[in-house]
mmCIF file of C-alpha atoms and ligand atoms in Angstrom:
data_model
loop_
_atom_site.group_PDB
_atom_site.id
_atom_site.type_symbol
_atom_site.label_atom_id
_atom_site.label_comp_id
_atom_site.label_asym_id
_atom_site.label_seq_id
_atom_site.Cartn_x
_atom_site.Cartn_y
_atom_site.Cartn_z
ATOM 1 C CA UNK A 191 9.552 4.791 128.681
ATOM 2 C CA UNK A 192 12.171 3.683 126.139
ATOM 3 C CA UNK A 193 13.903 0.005 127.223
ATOM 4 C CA UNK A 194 17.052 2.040 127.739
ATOM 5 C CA UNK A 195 15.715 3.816 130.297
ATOM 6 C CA UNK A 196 14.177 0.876 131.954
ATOM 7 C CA UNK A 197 17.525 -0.619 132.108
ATOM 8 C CA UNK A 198 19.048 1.968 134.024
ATOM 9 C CA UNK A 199 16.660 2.061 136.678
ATOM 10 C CA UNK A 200 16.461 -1.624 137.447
ATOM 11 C CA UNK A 201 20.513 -1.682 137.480
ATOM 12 C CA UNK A 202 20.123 1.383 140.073
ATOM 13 C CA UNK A 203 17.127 0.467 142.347
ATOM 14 C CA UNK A 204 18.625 -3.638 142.300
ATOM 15 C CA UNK A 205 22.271 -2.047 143.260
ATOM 16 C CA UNK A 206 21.342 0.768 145.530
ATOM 17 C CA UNK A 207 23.125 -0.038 148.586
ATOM 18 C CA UNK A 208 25.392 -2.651 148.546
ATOM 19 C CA UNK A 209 25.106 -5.340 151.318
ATOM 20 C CA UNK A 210 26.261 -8.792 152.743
ATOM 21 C CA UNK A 211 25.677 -10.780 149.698
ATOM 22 C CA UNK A 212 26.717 -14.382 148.653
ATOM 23 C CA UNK A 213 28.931 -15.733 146.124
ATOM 24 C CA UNK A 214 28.492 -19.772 144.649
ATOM 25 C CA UNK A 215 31.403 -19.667 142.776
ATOM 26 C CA UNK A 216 30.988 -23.551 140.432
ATOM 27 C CA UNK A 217 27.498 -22.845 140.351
ATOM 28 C CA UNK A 218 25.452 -21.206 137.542
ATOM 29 C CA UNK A 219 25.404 -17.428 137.950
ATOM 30 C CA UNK A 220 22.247 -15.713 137.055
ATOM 31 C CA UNK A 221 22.194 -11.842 136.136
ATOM 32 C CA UNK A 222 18.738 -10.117 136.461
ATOM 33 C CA UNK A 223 17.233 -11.860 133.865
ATOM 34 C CA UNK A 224 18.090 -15.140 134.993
ATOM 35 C CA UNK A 225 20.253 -15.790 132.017
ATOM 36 C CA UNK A 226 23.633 -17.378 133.104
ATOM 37 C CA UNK A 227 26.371 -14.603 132.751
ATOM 38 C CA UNK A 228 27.994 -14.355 130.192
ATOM 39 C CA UNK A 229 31.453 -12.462 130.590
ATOM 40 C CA UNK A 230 33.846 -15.682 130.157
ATOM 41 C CA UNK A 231 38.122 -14.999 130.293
ATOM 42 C CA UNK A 232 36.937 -11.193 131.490
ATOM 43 C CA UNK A 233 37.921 -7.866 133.550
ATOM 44 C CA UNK A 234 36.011 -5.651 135.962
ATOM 45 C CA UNK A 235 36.707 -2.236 136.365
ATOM 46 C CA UNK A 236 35.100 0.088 139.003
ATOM 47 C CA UNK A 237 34.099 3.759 138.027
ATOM 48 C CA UNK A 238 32.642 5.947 140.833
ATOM 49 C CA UNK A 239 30.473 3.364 143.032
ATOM 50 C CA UNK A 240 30.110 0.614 140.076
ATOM 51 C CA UNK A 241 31.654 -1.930 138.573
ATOM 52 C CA UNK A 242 31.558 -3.179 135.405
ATOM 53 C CA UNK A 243 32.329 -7.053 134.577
ATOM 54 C CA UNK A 244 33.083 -7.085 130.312
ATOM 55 C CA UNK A 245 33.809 -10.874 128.690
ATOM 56 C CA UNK A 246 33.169 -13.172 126.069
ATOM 57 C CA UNK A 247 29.889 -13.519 125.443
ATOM 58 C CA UNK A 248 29.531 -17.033 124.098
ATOM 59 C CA UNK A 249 25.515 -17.452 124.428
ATOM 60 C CA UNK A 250 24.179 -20.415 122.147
ATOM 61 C CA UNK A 251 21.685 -18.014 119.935
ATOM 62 C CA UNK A 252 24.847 -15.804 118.927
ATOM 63 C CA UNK A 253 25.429 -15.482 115.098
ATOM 64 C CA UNK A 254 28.135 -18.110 114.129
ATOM 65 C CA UNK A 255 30.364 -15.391 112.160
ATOM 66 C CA UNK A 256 30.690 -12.956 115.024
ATOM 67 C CA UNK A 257 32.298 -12.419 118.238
ATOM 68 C CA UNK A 258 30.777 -10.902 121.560
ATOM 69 C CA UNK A 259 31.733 -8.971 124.683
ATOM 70 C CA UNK A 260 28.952 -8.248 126.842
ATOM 71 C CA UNK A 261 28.832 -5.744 129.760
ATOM 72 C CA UNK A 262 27.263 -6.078 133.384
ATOM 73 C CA UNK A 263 27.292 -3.558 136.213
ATOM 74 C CA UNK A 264 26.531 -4.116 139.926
ATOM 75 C CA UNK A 265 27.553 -2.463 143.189
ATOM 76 C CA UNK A 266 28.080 -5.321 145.227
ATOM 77 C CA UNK A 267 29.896 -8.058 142.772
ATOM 78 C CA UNK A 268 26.989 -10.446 143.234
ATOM 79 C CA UNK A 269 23.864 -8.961 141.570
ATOM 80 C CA UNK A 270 24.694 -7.558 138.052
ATOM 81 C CA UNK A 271 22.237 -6.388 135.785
ATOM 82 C CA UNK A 272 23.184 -7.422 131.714
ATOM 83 C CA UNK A 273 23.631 -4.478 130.321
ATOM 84 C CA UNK A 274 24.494 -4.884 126.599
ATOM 85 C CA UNK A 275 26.496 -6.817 124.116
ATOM 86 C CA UNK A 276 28.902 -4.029 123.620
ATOM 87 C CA UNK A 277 30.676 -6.085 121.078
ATOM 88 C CA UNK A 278 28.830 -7.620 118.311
ATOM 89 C CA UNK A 279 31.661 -8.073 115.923
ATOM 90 C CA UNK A 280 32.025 -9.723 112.394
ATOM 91 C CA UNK A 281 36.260 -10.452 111.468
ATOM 92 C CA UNK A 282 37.432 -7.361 111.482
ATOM 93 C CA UNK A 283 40.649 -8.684 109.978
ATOM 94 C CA UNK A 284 39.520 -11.480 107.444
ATOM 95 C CA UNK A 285 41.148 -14.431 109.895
ATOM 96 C CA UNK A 286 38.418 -16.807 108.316
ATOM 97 C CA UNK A 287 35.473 -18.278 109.951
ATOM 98 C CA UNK A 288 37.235 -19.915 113.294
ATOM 99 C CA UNK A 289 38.288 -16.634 114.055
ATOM 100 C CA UNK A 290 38.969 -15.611 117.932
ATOM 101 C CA UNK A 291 37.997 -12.763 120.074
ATOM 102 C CA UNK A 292 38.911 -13.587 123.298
ATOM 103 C CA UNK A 293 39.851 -12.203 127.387
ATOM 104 C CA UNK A 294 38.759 -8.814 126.735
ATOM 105 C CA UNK A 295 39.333 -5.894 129.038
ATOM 106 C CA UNK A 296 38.241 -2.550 129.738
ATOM 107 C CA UNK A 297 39.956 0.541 130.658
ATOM 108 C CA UNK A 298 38.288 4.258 131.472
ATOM 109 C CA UNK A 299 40.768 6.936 130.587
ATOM 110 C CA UNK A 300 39.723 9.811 133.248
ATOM 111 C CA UNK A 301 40.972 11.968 130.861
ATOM 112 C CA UNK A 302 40.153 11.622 127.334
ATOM 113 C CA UNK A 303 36.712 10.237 129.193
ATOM 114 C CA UNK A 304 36.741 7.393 127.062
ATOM 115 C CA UNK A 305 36.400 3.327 127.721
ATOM 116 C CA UNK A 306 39.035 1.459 125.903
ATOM 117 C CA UNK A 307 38.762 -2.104 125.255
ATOM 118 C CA UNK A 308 41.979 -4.463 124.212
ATOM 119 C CA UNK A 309 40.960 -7.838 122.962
ATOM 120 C CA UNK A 310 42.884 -11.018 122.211
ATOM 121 C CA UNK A 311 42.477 -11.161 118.011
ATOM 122 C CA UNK A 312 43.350 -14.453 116.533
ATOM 123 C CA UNK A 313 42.880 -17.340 113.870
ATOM 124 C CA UNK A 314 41.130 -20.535 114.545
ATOM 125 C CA UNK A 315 44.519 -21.708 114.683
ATOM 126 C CA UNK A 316 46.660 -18.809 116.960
ATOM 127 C CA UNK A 317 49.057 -17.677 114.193
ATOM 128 C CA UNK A 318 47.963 -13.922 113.837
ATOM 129 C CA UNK A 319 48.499 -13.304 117.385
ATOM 130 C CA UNK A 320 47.627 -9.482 118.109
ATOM 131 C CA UNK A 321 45.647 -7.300 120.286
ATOM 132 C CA UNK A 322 42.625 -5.219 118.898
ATOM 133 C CA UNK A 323 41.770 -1.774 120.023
ATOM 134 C CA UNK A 324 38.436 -0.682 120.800
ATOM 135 C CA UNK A 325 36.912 2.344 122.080
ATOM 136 C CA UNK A 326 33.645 3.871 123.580
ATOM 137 C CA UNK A 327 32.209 7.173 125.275
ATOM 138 C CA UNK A 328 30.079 5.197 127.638
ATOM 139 C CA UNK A 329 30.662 1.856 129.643
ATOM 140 C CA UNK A 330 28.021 0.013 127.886
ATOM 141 C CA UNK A 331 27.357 1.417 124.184
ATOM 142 C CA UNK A 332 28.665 -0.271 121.446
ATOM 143 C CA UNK A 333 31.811 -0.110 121.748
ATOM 144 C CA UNK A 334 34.088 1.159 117.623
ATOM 145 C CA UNK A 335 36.885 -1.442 116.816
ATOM 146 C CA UNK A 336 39.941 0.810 115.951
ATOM 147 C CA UNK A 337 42.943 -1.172 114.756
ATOM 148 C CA UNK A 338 45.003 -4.355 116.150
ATOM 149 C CA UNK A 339 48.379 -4.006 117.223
ATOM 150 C CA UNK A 340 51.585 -6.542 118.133
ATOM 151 C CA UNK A 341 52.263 -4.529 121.561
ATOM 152 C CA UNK A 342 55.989 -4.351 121.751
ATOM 153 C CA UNK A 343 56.015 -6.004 118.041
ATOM 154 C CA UNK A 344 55.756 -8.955 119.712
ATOM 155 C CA UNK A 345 53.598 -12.098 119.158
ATOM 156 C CA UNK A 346 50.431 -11.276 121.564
ATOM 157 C CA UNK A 347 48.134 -14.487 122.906
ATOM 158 C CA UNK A 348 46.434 -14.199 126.213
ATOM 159 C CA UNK A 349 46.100 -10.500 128.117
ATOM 160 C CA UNK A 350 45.258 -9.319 131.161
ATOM 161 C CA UNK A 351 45.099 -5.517 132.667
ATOM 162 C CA UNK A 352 46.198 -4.480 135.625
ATOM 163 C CA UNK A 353 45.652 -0.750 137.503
ATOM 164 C CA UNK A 354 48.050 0.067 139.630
ATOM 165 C CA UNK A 355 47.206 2.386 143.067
ATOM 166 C CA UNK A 356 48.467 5.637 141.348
ATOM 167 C CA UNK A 357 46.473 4.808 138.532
ATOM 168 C CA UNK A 358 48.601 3.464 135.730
ATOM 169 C CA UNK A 359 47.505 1.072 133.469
ATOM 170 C CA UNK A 360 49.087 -1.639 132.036
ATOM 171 C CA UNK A 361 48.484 -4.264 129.648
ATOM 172 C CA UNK A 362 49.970 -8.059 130.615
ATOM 173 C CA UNK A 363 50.092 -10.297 127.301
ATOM 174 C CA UNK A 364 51.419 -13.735 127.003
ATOM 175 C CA UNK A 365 54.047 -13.895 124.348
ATOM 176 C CA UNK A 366 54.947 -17.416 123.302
ATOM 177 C CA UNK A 367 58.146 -17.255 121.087
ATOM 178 C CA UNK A 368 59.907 -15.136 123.989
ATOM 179 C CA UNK A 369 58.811 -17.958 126.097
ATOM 180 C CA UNK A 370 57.345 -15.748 128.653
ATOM 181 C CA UNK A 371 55.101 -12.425 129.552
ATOM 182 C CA UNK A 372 55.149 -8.354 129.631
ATOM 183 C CA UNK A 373 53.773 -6.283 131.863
ATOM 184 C CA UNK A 374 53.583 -3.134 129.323
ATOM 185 C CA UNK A 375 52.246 0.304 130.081
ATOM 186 C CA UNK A 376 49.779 2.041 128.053
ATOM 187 C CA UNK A 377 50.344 5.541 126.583
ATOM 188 C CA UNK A 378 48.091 8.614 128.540
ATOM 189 C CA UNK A 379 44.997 7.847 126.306
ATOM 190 C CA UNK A 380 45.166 4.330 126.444
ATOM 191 C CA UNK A 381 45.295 3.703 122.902
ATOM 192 C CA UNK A 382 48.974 2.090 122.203
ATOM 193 C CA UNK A 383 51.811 0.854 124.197
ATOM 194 C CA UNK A 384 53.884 3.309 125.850
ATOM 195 C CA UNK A 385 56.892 0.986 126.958
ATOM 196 C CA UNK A 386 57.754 -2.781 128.310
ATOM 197 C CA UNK A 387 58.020 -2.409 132.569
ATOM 198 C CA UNK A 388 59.038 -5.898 132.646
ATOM 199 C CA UNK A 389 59.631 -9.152 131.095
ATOM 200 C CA UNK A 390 59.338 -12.270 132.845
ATOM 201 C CA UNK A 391 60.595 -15.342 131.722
ATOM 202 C CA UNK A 392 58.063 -18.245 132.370
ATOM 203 C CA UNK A 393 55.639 -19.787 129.877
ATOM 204 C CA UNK A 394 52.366 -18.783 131.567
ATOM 205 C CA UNK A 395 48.981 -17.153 130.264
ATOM 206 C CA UNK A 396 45.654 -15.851 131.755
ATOM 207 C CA UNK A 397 48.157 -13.021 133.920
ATOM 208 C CA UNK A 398 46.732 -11.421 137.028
ATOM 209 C CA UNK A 399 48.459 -8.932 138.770
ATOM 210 C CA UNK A 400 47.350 -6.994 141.972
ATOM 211 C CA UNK A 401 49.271 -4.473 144.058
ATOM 212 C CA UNK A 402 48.423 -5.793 147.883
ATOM 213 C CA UNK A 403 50.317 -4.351 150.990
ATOM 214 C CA UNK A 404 53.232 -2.980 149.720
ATOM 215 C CA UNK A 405 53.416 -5.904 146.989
ATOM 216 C CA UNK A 406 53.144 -7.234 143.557
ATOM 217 C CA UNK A 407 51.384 -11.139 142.932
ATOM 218 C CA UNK A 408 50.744 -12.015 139.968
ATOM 219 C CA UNK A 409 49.509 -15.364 138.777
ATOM 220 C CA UNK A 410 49.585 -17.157 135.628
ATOM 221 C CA UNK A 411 48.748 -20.676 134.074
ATOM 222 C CA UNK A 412 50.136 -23.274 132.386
ATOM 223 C CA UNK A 413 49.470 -23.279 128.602
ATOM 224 C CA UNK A 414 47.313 -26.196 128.135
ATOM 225 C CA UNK A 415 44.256 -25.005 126.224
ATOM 226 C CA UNK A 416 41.012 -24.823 127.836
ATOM 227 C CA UNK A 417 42.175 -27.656 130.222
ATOM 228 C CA UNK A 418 43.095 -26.427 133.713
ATOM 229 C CA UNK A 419 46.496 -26.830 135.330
ATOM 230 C CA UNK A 420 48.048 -25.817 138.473
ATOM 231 C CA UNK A 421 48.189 -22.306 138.507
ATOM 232 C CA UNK A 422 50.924 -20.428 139.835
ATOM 233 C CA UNK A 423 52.200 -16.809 141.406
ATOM 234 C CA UNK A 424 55.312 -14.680 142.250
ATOM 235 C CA UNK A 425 56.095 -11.392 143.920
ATOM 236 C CA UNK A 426 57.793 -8.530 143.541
ATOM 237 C CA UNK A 427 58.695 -5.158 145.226
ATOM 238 C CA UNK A 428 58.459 -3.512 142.468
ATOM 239 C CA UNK A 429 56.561 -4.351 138.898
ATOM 240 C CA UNK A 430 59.847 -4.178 137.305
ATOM 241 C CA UNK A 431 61.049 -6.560 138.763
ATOM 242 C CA UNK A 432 63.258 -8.620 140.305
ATOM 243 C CA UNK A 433 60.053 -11.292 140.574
ATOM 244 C CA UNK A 434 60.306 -14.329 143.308
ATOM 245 C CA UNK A 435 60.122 -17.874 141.911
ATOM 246 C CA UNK A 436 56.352 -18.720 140.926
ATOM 247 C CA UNK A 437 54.563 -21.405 143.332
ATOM 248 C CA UNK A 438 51.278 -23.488 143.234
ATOM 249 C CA UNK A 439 48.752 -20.959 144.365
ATOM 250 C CA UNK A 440 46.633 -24.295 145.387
ATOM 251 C CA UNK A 441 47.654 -27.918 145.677
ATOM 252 C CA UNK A 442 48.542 -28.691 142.420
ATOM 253 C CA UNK A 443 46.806 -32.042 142.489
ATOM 254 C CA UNK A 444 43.601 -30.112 142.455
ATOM 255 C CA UNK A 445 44.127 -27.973 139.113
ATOM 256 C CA UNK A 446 43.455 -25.051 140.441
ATOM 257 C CA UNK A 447 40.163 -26.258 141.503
ATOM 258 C CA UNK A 448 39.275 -26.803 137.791
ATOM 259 C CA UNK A 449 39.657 -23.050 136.946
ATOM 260 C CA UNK A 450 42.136 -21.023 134.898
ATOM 261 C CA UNK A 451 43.166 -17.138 136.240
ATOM 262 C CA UNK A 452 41.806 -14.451 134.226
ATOM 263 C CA UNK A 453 41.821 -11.616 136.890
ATOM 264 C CA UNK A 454 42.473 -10.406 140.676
ATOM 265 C CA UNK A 455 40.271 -7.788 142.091
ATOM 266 C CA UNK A 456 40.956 -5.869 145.007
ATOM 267 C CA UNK A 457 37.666 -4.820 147.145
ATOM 268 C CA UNK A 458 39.285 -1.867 149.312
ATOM 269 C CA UNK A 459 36.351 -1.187 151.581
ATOM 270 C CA UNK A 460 35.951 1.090 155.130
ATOM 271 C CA UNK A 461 37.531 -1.651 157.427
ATOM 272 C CA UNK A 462 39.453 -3.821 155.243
ATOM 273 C CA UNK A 463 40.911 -4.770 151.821
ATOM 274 C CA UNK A 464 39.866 -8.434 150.266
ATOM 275 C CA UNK A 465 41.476 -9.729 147.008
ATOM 276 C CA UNK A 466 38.871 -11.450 144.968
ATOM 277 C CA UNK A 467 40.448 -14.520 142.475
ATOM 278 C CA UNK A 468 38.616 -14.428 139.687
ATOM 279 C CA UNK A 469 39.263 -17.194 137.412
ATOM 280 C CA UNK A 470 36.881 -19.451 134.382
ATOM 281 C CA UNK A 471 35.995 -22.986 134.298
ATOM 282 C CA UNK A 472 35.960 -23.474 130.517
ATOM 283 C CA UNK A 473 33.469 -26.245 128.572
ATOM 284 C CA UNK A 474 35.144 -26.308 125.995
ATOM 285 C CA UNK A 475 31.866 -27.898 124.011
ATOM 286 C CA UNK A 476 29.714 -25.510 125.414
ATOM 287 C CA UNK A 477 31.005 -22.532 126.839
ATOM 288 C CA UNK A 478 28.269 -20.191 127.143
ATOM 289 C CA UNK A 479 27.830 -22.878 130.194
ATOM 290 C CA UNK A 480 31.638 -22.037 131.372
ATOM 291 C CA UNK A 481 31.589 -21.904 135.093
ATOM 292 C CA UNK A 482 33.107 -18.922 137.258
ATOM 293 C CA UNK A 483 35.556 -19.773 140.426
ATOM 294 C CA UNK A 484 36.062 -16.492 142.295
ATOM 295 C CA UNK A 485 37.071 -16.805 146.110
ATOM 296 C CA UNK A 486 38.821 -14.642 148.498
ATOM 297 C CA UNK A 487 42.538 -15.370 148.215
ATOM 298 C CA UNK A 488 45.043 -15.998 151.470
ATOM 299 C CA UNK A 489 47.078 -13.041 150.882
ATOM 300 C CA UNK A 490 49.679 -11.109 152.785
ATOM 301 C CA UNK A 491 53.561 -11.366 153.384
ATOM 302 C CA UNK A 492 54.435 -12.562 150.408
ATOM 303 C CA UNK A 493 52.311 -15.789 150.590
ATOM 304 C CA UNK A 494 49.326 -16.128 148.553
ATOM 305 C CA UNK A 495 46.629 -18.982 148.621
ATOM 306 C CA UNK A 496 43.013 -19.771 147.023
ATOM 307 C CA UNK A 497 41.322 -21.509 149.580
ATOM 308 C CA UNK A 498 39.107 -24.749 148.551
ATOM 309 C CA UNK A 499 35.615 -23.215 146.456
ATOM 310 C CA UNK A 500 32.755 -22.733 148.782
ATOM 311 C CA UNK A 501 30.175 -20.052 149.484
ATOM 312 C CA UNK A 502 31.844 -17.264 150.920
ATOM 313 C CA UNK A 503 30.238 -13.869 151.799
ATOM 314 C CA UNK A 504 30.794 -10.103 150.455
ATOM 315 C CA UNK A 505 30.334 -6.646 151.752
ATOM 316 C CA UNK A 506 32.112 -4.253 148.744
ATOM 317 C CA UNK A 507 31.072 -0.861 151.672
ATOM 318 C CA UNK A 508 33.252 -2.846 154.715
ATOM 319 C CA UNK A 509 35.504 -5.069 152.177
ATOM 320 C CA UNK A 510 35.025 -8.051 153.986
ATOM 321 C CA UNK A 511 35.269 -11.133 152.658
ATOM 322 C CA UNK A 512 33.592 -14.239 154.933
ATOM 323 C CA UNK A 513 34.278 -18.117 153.581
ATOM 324 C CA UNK A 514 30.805 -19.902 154.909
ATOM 325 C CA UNK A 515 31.274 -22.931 157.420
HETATM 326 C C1 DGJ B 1188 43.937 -20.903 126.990
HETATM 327 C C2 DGJ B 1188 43.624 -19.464 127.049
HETATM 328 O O1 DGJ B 1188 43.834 -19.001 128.340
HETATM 329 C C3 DGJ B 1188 42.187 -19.226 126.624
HETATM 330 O O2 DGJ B 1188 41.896 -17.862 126.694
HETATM 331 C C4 DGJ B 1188 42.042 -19.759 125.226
HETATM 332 O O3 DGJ B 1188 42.891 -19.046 124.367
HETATM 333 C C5 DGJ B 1188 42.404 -21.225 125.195
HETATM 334 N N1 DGJ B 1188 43.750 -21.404 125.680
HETATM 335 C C6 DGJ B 1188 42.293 -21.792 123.802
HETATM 336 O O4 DGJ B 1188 42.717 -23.120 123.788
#
């Protein structure tokens, strides 16, 4: 039985039916081999009756000169089974040996049937600034880096990628000398931009948008390297625009709890729809030891809040979401 074929089985008898299952967001999170996961500043994108969580895979044995993305999949957001490092890349664009691969995110085109990864591409020191295109014909082969882009021609730092309910998808990037962020959609098979939807004018990275009753939030951080900061969100009717003033999604005091936004994920189950923040608790000098903080968010009416990190319950069939006494 070849170890490919192994794989698949465990990931479908260990994810079978999803159930009540708990999240420890702070704590270490093992995958099935009891190896912390490794998907740091990532995405998750759910095809059929899976997801799949892609991020930087910053493990201590990797080789120096490359960067990784590794791929997980689990039906119930709690048990994921490590699939593959689906990026194992060496400088595809001679940036020297500090080069950066970083928050990258996955998109399935239903129609050209392909997964297309965009990456943050940089120098050790942030100047080159671009995203890098990568696609695959399966979730969790290796995926074939393609080219690197400035989307919009603009300067391109942190990204994030949202889906909206009709099933648009759209690439959020941080772009510093504008002094604020795009939400930009991508063309029909994913591989370029198709046009800016909006520009909003606040210095904030690690974007995370979600479409909730009616309702755009999107949250963003301050820019202050791998240190965390008070994040914050607005709204908006529409993802054009006009957006609401952006408030503390927590009490400031607490720094976001330590963690810095790198995704919202809705959960829309049989009896209700939970909104999942996920966000990364960098170590700087050692990140393949980079904590996540994902909890339920307050949500509704305009007001959004991420409650105080404890164990919380999840049932991805119902949608519920449970914070633990
Ligand atoms: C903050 C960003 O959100 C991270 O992805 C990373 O680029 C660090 N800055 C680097 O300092």
């Amino acid at each position: 039985m070849s170890a490919r074929f192994l794989f698949t089985l465990l990931c479908l008898a260990s994810a079978a039916s999803a159930a009540t299952v708990t999240v420890h967001p702070t704590e270490t999170w093992p995958d099935q081999r009891g190896r912390h996961i490794q998907a740091h500043g990532g995405g998750i994108i759910k095809v059929g009756p899976n997801y799949f969580w892609f991020g930087e895979d910053r493990s201590k044995d990797n080789a120096p000169d490359k960067r990784y993305v590794a791929c997980y999949a689990s039906k119930d957001l709690v048990n994921w089974v490590f699939r593959n490092q689906v990026v194992q890349l060496t400088d595809p664009e001679h940036l020297g040996e500090k080069w950066v691969l970083e928050r990258p995110k996955v998109f399935y085109n239903a129609r050209t049937k392909k997964f297309v990864m965009y990456v943050h591409l940089d120098s050790g020191s942030y100047q080159f600034a671009r995203v890098g295109i990568l696609t695959c014909d399966t979730f969790d082969g290796n995926y074939k880096y393609l080219k690197s882009i400035r989307p919009l021609n603009q300067e391109s730092r942190d990204i994030g990628q949202f889906i909206d309910d009709d099933g648009s998808a759209y690439l959020i990037f941080e772009s510093r000398p504008t002094h604020g962020f795009f939400i930009a959609k991508l063309s029909d098979d994913y591989l370029s931009i198709e046009k800016k939807t909006c520009f909003i004018k606040a210095p904030l990275e690690g974007g995370a948008l979600v479409h909730f009753n009616g309702l755009y939030y999107l949250i963003g951080s301050k820019m202050t390297g791998w240190t965390p900061n008070p994040n914050k969100y607005a709204t908006a009717s529409r993802l054009e625009g006009p957006w609401s003033e952006f408030k503390d999604i927590a009490p400031p005091e607490t720094n976001t709890y330590g963690a810095q936004s790198t995704m919202m994920l809705k959960v829309v189950g049989t009896q209700t729809t939970s909104v999942i923040f996920m966000g990364d608790m960098w170590s700087p000098t050692s990140q393949w030891d980079s904590r996540y903080l994902w909890m339920p968010l307050e949500i509704g009416g305009g007001k959004l809040g991420l409650p105080q990190p404890r164990p919380w319950t999840l049932d991805t069939v119902t949608g519920k979401a449970s914070i633990l006494p």
